[in-house]
CSV table of C-alpha atoms in Angstrom, one decimal:
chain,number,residue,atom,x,y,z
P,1,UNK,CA,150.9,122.8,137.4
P,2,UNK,CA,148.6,125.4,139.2
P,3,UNK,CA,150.4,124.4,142.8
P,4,UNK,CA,153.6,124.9,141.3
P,5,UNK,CA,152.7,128.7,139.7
P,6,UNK,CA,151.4,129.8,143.4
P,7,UNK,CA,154.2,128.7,144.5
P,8,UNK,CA,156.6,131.4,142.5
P,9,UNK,CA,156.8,134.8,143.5
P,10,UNK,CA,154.7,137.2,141.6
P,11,UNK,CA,157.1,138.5,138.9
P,12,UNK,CA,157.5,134.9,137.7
P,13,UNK,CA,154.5,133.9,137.9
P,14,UNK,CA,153.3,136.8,135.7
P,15,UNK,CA,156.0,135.4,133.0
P,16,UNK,CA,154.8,132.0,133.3
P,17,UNK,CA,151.1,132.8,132.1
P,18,UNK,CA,152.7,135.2,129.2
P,19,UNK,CA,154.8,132.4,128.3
P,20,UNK,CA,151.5,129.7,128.5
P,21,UNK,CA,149.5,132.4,126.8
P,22,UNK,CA,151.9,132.7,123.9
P,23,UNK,CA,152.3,129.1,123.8
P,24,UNK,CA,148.4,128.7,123.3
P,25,UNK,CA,148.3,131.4,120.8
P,26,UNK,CA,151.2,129.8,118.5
P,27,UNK,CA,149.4,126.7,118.7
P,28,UNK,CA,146.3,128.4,118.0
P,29,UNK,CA,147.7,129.5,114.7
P,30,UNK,CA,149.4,125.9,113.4
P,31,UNK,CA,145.8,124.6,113.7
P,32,UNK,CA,144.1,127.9,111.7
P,33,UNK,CA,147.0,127.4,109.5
P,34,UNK,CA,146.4,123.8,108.7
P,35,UNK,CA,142.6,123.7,108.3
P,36,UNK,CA,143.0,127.1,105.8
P,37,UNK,CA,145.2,124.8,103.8
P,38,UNK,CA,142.4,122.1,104.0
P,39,UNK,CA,140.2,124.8,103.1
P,40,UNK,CA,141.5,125.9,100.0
P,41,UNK,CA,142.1,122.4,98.8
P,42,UNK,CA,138.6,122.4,99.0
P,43,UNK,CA,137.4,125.4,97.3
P,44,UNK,CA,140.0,124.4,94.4
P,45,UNK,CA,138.0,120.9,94.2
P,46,UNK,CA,134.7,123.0,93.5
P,47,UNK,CA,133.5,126.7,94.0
P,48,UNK,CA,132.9,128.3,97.6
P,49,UNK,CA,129.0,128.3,97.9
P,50,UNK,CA,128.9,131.9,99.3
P,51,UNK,CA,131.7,134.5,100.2
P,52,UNK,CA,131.9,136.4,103.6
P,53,UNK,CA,130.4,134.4,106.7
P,54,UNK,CA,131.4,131.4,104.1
P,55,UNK,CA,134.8,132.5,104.6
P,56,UNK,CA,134.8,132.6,108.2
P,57,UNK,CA,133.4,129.1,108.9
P,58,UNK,CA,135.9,126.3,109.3
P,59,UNK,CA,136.5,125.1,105.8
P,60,UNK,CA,136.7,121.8,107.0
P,61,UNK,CA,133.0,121.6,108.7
P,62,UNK,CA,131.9,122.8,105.4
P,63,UNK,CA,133.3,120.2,102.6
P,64,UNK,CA,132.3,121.3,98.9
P,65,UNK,CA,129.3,119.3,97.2
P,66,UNK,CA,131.5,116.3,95.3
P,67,UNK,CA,134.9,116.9,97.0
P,68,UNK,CA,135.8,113.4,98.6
P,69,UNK,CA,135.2,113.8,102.5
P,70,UNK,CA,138.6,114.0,104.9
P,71,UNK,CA,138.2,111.1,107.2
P,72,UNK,CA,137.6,112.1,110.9
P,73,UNK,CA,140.4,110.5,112.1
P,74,UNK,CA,142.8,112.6,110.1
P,75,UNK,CA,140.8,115.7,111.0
P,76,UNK,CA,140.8,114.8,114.5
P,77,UNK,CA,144.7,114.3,114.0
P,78,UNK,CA,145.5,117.5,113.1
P,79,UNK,CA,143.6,119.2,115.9
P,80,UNK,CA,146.7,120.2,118.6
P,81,UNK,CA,143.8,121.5,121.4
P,82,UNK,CA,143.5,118.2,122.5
P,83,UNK,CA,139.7,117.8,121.9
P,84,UNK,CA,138.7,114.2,122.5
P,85,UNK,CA,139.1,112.0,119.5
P,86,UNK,CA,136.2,109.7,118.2
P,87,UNK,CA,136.8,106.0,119.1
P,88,UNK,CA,138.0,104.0,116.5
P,89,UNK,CA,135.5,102.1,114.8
P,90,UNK,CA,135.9,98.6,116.6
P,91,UNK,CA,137.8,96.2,114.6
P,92,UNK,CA,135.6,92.7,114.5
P,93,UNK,CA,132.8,94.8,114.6
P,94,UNK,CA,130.2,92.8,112.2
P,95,UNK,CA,128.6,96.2,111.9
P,96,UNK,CA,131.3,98.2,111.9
P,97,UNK,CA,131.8,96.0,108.2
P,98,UNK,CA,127.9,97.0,107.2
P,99,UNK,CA,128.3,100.7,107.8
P,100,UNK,CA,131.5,101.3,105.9
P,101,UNK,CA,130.4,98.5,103.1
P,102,UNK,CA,129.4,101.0,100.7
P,103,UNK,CA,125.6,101.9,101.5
P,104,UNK,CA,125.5,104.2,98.5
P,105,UNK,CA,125.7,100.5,96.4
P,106,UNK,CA,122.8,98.9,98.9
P,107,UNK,CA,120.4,102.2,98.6
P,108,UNK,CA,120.8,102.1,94.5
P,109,UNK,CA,119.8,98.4,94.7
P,110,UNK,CA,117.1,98.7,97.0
P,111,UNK,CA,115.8,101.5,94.9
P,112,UNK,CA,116.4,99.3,91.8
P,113,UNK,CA,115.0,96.0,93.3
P,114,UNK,CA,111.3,95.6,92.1
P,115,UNK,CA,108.7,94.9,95.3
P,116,UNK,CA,108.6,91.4,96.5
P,117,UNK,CA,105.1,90.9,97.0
P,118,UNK,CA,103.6,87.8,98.5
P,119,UNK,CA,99.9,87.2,97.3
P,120,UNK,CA,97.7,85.0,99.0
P,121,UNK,CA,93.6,84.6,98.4
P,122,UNK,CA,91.1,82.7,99.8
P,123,UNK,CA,88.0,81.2,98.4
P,124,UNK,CA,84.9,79.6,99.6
P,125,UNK,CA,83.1,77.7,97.7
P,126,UNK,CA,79.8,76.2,98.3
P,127,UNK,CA,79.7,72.2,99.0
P,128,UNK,CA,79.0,70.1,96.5
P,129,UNK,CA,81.6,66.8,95.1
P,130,UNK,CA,84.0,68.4,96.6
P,131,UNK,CA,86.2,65.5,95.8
P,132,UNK,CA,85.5,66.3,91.9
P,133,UNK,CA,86.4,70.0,92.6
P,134,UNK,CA,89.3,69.4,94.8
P,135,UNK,CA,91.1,66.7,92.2
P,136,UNK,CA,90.4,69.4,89.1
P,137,UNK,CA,91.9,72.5,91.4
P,138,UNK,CA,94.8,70.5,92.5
P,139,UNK,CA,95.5,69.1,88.6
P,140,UNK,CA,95.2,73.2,87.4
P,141,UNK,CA,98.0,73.6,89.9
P,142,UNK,CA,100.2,71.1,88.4
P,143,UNK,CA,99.2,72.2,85.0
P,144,UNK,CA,100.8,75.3,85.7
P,145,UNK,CA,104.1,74.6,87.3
P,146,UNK,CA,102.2,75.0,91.0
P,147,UNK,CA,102.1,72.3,93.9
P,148,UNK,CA,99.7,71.0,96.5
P,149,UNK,CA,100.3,72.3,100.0
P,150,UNK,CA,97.3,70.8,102.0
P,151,UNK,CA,94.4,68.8,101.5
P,152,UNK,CA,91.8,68.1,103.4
P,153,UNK,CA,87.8,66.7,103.5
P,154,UNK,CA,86.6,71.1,103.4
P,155,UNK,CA,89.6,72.8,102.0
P,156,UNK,CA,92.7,72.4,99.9
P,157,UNK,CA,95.7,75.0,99.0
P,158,UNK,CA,97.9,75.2,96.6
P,159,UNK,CA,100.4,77.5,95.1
P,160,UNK,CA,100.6,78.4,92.2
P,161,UNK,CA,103.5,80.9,89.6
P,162,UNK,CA,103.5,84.5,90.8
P,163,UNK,CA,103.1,85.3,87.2
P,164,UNK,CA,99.9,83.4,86.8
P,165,UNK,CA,98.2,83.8,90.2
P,166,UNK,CA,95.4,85.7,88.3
P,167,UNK,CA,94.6,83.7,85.7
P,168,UNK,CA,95.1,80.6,88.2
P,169,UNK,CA,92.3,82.1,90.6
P,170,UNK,CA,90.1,82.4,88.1
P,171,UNK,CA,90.1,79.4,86.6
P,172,UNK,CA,89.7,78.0,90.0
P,173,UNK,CA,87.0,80.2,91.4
P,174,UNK,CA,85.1,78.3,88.3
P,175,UNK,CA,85.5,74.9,89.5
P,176,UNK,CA,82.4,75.4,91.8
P,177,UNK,CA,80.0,78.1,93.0
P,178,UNK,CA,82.2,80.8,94.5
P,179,UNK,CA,80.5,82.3,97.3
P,180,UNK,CA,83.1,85.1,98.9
P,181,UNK,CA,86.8,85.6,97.8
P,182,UNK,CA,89.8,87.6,99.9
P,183,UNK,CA,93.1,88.7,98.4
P,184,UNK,CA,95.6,89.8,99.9
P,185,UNK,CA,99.3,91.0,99.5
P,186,UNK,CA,102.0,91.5,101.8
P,187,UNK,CA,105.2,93.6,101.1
P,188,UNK,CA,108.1,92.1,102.2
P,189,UNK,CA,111.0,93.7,100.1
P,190,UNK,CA,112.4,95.6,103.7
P,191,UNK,CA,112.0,92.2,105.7
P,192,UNK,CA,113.9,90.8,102.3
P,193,UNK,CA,117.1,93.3,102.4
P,194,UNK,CA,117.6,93.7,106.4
P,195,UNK,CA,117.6,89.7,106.3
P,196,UNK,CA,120.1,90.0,104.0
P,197,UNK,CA,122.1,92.2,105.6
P,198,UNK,CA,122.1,90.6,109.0
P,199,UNK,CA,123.2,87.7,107.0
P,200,UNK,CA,126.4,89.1,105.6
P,201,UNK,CA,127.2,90.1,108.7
P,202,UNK,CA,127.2,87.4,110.4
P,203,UNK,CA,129.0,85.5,107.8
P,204,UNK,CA,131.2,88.1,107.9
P,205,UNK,CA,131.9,87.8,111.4
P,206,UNK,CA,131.7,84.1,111.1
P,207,UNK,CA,134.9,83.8,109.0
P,208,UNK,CA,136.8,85.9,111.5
P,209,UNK,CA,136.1,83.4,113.8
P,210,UNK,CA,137.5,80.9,111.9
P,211,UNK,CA,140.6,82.8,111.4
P,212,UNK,CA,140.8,83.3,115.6
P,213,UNK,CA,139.9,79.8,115.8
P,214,UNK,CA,143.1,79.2,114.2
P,215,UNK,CA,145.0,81.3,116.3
P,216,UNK,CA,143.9,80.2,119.8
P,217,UNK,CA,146.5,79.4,122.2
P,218,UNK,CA,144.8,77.7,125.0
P,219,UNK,CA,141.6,75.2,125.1
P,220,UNK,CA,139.7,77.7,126.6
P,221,UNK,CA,140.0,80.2,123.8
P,222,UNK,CA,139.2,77.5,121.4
P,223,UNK,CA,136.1,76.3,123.3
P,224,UNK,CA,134.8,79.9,123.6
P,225,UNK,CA,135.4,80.8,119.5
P,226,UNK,CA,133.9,77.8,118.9
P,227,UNK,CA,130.4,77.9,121.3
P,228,UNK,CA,130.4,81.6,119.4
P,229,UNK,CA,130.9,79.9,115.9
P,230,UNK,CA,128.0,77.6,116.7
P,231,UNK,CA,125.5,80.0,117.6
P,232,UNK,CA,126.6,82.2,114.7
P,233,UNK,CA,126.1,79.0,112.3
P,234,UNK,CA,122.9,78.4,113.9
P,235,UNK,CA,121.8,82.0,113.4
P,236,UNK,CA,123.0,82.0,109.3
P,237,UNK,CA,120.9,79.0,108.8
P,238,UNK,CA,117.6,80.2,110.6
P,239,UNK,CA,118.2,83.1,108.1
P,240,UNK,CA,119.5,81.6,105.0
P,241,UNK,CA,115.9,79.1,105.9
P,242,UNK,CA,113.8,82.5,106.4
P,243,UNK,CA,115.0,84.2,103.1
P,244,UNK,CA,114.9,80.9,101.4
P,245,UNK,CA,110.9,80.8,102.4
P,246,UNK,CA,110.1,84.2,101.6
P,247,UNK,CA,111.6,83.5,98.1
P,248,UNK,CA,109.3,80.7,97.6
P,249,UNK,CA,106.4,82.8,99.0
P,250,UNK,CA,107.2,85.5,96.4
P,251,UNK,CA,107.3,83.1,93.6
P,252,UNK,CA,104.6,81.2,94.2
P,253,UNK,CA,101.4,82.8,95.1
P,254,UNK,CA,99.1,80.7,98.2
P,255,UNK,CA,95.6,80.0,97.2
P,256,UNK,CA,93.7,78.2,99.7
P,257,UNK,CA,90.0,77.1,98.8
P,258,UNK,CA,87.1,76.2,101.3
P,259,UNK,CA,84.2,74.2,101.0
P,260,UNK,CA,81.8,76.2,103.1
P,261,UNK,CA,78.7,73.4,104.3
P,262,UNK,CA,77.0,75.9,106.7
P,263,UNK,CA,77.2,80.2,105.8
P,264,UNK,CA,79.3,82.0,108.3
P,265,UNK,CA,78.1,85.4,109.5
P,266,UNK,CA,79.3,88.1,108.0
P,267,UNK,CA,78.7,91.8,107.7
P,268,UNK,CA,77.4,91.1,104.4
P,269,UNK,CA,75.6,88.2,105.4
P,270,UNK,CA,72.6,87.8,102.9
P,271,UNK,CA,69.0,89.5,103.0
P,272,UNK,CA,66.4,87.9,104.6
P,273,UNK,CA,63.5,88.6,102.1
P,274,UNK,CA,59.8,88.7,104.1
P,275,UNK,CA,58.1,85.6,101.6
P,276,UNK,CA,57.7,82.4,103.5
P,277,UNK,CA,57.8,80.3,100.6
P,278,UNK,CA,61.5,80.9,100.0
P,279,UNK,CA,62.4,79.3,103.5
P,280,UNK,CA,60.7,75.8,102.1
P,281,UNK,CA,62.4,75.6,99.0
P,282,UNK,CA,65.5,72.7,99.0
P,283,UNK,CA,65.5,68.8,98.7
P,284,UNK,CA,64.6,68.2,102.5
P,285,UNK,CA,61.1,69.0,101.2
P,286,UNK,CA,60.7,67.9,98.1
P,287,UNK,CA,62.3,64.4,99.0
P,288,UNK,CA,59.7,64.1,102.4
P,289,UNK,CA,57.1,61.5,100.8
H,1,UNK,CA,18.6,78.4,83.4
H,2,UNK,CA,20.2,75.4,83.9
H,3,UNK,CA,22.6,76.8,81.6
H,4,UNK,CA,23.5,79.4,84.3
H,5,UNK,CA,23.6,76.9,87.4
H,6,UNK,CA,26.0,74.5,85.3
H,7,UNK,CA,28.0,77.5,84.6
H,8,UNK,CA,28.6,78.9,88.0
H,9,UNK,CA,29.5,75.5,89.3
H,10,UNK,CA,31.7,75.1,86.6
H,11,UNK,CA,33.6,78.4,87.4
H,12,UNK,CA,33.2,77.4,91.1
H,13,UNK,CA,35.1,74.3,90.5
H,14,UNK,CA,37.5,76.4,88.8
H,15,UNK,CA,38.0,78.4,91.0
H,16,UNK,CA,39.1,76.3,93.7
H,17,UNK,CA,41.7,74.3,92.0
H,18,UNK,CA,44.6,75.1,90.6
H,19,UNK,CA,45.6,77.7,88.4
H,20,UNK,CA,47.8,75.5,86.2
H,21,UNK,CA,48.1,71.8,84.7
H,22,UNK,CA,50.9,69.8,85.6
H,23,UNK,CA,52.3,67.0,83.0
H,24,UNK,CA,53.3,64.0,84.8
H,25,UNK,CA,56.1,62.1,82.6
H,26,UNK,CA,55.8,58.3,82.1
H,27,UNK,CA,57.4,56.3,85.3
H,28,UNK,CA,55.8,58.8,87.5
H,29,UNK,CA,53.3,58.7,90.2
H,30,UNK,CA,51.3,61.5,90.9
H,31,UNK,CA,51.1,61.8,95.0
H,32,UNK,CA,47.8,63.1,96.6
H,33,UNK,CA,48.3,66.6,97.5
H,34,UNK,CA,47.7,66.8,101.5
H,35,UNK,CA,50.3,69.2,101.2
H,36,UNK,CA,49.8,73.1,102.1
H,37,UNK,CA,53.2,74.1,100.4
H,38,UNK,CA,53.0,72.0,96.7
H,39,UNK,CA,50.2,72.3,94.5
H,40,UNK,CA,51.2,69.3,92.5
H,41,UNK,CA,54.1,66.3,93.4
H,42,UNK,CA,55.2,63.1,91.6
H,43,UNK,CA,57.5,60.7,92.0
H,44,UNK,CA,59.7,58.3,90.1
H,45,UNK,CA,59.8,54.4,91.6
H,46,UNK,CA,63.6,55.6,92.3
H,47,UNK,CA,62.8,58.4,94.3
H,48,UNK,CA,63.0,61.6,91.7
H,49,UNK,CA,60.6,64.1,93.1
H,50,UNK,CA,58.8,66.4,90.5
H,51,UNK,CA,57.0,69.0,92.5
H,52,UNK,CA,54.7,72.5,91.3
H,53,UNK,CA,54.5,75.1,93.9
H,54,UNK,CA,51.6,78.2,92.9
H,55,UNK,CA,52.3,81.2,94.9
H,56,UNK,CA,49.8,84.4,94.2
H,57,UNK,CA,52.0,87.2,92.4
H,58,UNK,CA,51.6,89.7,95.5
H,59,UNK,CA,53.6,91.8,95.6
H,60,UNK,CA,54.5,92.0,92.3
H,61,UNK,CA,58.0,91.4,90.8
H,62,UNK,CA,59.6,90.7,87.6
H,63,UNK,CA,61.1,87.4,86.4
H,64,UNK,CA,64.9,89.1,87.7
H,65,UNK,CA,63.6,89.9,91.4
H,66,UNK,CA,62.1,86.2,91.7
H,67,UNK,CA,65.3,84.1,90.6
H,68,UNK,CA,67.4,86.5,92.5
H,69,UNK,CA,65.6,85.6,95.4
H,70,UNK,CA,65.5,82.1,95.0
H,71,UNK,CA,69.5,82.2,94.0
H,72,UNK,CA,70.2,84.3,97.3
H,73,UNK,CA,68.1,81.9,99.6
H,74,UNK,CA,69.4,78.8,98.7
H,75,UNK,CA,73.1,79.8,98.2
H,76,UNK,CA,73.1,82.0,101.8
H,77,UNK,CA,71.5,79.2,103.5
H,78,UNK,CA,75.0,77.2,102.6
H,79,UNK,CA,74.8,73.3,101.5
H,80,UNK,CA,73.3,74.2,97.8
H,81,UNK,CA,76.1,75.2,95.2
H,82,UNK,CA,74.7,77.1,92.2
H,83,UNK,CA,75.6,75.3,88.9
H,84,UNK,CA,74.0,76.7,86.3
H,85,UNK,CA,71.1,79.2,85.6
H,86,UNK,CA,69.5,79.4,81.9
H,87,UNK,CA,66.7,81.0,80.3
H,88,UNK,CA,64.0,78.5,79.4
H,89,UNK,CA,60.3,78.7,77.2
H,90,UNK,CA,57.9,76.0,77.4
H,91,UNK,CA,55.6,74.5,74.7
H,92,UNK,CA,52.7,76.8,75.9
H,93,UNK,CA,55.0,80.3,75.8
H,94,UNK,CA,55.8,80.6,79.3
H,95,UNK,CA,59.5,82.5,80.0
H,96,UNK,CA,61.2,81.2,82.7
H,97,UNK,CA,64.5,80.9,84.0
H,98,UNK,CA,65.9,77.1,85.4
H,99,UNK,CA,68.4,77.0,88.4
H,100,UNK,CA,70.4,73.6,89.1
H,101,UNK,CA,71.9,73.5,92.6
H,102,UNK,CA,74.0,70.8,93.6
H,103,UNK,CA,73.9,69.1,97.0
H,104,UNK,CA,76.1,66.6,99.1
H,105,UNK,CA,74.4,64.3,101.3
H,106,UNK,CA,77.3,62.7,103.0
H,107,UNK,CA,79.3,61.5,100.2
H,108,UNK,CA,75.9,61.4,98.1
H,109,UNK,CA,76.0,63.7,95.7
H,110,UNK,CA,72.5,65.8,94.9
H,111,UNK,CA,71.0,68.2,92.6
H,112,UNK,CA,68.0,70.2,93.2
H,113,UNK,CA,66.2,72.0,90.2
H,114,UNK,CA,63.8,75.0,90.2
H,115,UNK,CA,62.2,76.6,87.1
H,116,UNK,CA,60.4,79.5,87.6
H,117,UNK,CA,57.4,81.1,85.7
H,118,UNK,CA,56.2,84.6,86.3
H,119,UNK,CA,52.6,85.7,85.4
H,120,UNK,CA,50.6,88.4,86.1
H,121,UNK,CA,48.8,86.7,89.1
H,122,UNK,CA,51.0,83.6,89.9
H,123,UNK,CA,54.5,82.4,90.3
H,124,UNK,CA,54.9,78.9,89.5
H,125,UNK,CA,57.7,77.2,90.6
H,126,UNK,CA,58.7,74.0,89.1
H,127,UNK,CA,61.1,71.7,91.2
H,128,UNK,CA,62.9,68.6,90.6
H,129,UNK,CA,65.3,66.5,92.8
H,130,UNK,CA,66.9,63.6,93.8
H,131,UNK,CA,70.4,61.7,93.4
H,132,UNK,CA,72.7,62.8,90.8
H,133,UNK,CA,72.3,59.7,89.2
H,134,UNK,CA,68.6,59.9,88.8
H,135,UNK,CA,68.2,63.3,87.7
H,136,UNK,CA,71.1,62.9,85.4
H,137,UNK,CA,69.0,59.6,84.0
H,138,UNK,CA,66.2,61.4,83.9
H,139,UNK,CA,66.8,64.5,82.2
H,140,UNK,CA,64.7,63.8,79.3
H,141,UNK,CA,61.4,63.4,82.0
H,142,UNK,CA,62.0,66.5,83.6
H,143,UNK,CA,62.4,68.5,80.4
H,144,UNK,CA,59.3,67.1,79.1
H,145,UNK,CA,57.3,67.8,82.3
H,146,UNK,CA,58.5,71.2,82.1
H,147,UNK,CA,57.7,71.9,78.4
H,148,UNK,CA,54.3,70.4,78.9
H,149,UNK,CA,54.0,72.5,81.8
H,150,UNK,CA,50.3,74.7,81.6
H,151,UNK,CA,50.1,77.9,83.6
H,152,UNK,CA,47.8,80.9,84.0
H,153,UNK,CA,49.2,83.5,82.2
């Protein structure tokens, strides 16, 4: 275009940049003209925030608290300047699907959705029938609706209702001489929801695979939508296993007791008072005839 | 005079044995005392050990500090579980508090018992151990050695 202007003599070139200038102008106008319709069908959906510089700004960039957004593309549409349009959001995008699967609904239940807390305690116990203590612990378990985990000759855990894991420790903690206990909770509410998510997804994606799986032509296709279906059934079931342990964490709380034969150090450990006597107390002793 | 001599020796004598009088229950054996740490031990034929231990009340501590002491030591030093702890008075007055522990030996269940007695001058420490089975036989023996206990109060 520019080689073929320098190329007319100067008179016509002259009318050849009036005649692009108006051209630029008109269009200029179509597109004010168009975004101040916009515009007021805006301020008629709910009042103008301020006047003056309000005015002035694009009414578009500005949308009015509550009026339903214009989608970009049909903004982008209307723009005659030729500014770069976004790219459409791709089509068997799994998380194209997430982002325009209403997040206002999956904020309100996240916000609803009470914590899902995972409690887990530890108790140690000094030694003594162990056996006797380990069979009542285990039966208290079952009593409640709980289950043994792991059993062995120092320790045994069990799990036992969310809803009674305090009453539960207690009772156990007075099976036998409790010598230190540790509870602790873990949050796992945002592990919970991004697990669902990513599952959604995938099953999303999953049963659009199936549909191209239908409609491959050649062997190749077919093998390649179905190596892709594989892996994306393999992933769904690592997650479906994942959410299906984390349930079971949160409903059943973990309490694992140990039978503690010789003290650990600790911070705490206990005071060393200065009277010999103490040191020869005990059966070893008392039983040397 | 002679009066005076027989006297003397008698608070000499008294002087250098112990401050209390241990019952021994019937089916026990007193031991000879050799020992630095026990003032007085027995012995069933089954192996239940009755023992008195006299320490000098220096420095001086309540009833609470004492079985505190003894709870801390024998429950830090691992292998004793604490069963039970109860206040006890014997047949001559004395306060005490009692302590079961229990033990495993292997797959040999134990229980260890002190009862301790706070004077003025002494502590007197009480013991009693063997198999579960023994002490839980004898029960009635060890109550009776303890209520017929005599301290220096």
């Amino acid at each position: 275009m520019r080689g073929s202007i320098e190329g007319l003599p100067a008179k016509r070139r002259f009318y050849a940049w009036w005649l692009g200038l108006v051209t630029c102008t008109l269009a200029l106008l179509s597109t004010s003209c168009a975004a101040a319709m916009e515009g007021e069908a805006s301020a008629a959906a709910a009042p103008q925030a301020a006047g003056g510089m309000a005015d002035m700004a694009p009414p578009a960039a500005t949308p009015a608290p509550g009026a339903p957004e214009e989608p970009e593309a049909e903004l982008s549409s209307g723009n005659s300047l030729g500014a770069p349009q976004p790219p459409p959001p791709p089509s068997d995008s799994a998380a194209g699907e997430a982002a325009t699967a209403d997040p206002s609904a999956v904020l309100a239940s996240e916000e609803k959705q009470a914590p899902l807390l995972i409690y887990r305690a530890t108790l140690t116990m000094a030694v003594f029938e162990t056996k006797k203590v380990m069979d009542a612990i285990e039966a208290l378990a079952k009593a409640i609706g709980g289950y043994l985990v792991a059993r062995d000759d120092l320790s045994i855990t069990v799990r036992v209702p969310a809803s009674k894991f305090d009453g539960a420790l207690n009772d156990i903690a007075k099976q036998g001489d409790e010598l230190h206990r540790q509870v602790e909770v873990s949050d796992v509410t945002a592990e919970f929801n991004d697990l669902s998510i990513e599952l959604k997804n995938a099953e999303v994606v999953r049963e659009r695979l199936v549909v191209l799986l239908d409609k491959a032509q050649k062997v190749e296709e077919a093998l390649a939508v179905e190596a892709e279906l594989a892996r994306l059934t393999d992933k769904i079931e690592r997650i479906k296993g994942k959410l299906k342990l984390l349930r079971e964490l949160v409903a059943f709380s973990t309490v694992t007791v140990r039978f503690e034969a010789r003290p650990v150090e600790r911070v705490d450990s206990h005071v060393q008072l200065p009277f010999p006597w103490l040191k020869q107390l005990g059966l070893v002793e008392l039983l040397s005839l | 005079m002679k009066h005076v001599y027989l006297a003397l020796a008698g608070l000499l004598l008294a002087g250098c044995g112990p401050s209390f009088q241990a019952a021994t229950p019937p089916g026990f054996v007193v031991l000879d005392e050799d020992y630095d740490n026990y003032g007085y031990r027995a012995t069933s034929a089954d192996g239940l050990v009755l023992a008195v231990r006299e320490i000098e009340h220096d420095p001086k501590g309540d009833l609470k500090f004492w079985v505190r002491a003894i709870e801390n030591e024998m429950r830090g030093r691992g292998g004793y579980a604490l069963l039970e702890t109860k206040p006890i008075k014997n047949a001559q007055g004395l306060s005490g508090q009692q302590l079961w522990f229990g033990h495993d030996e292997g797959q040999n269940p134990h229980l260890y018992m002190v009862t301790a007695f706070v004077t003025d001058d002494w502590i007197y420490l009480l013991e009693a151990g063997g198999t579960k089975e023994q002490v839980d036989k004898q029960r009635q023996q060890i109550s009776w050695a303890i209520d017929n206990f005599q301290g220096k109060h």
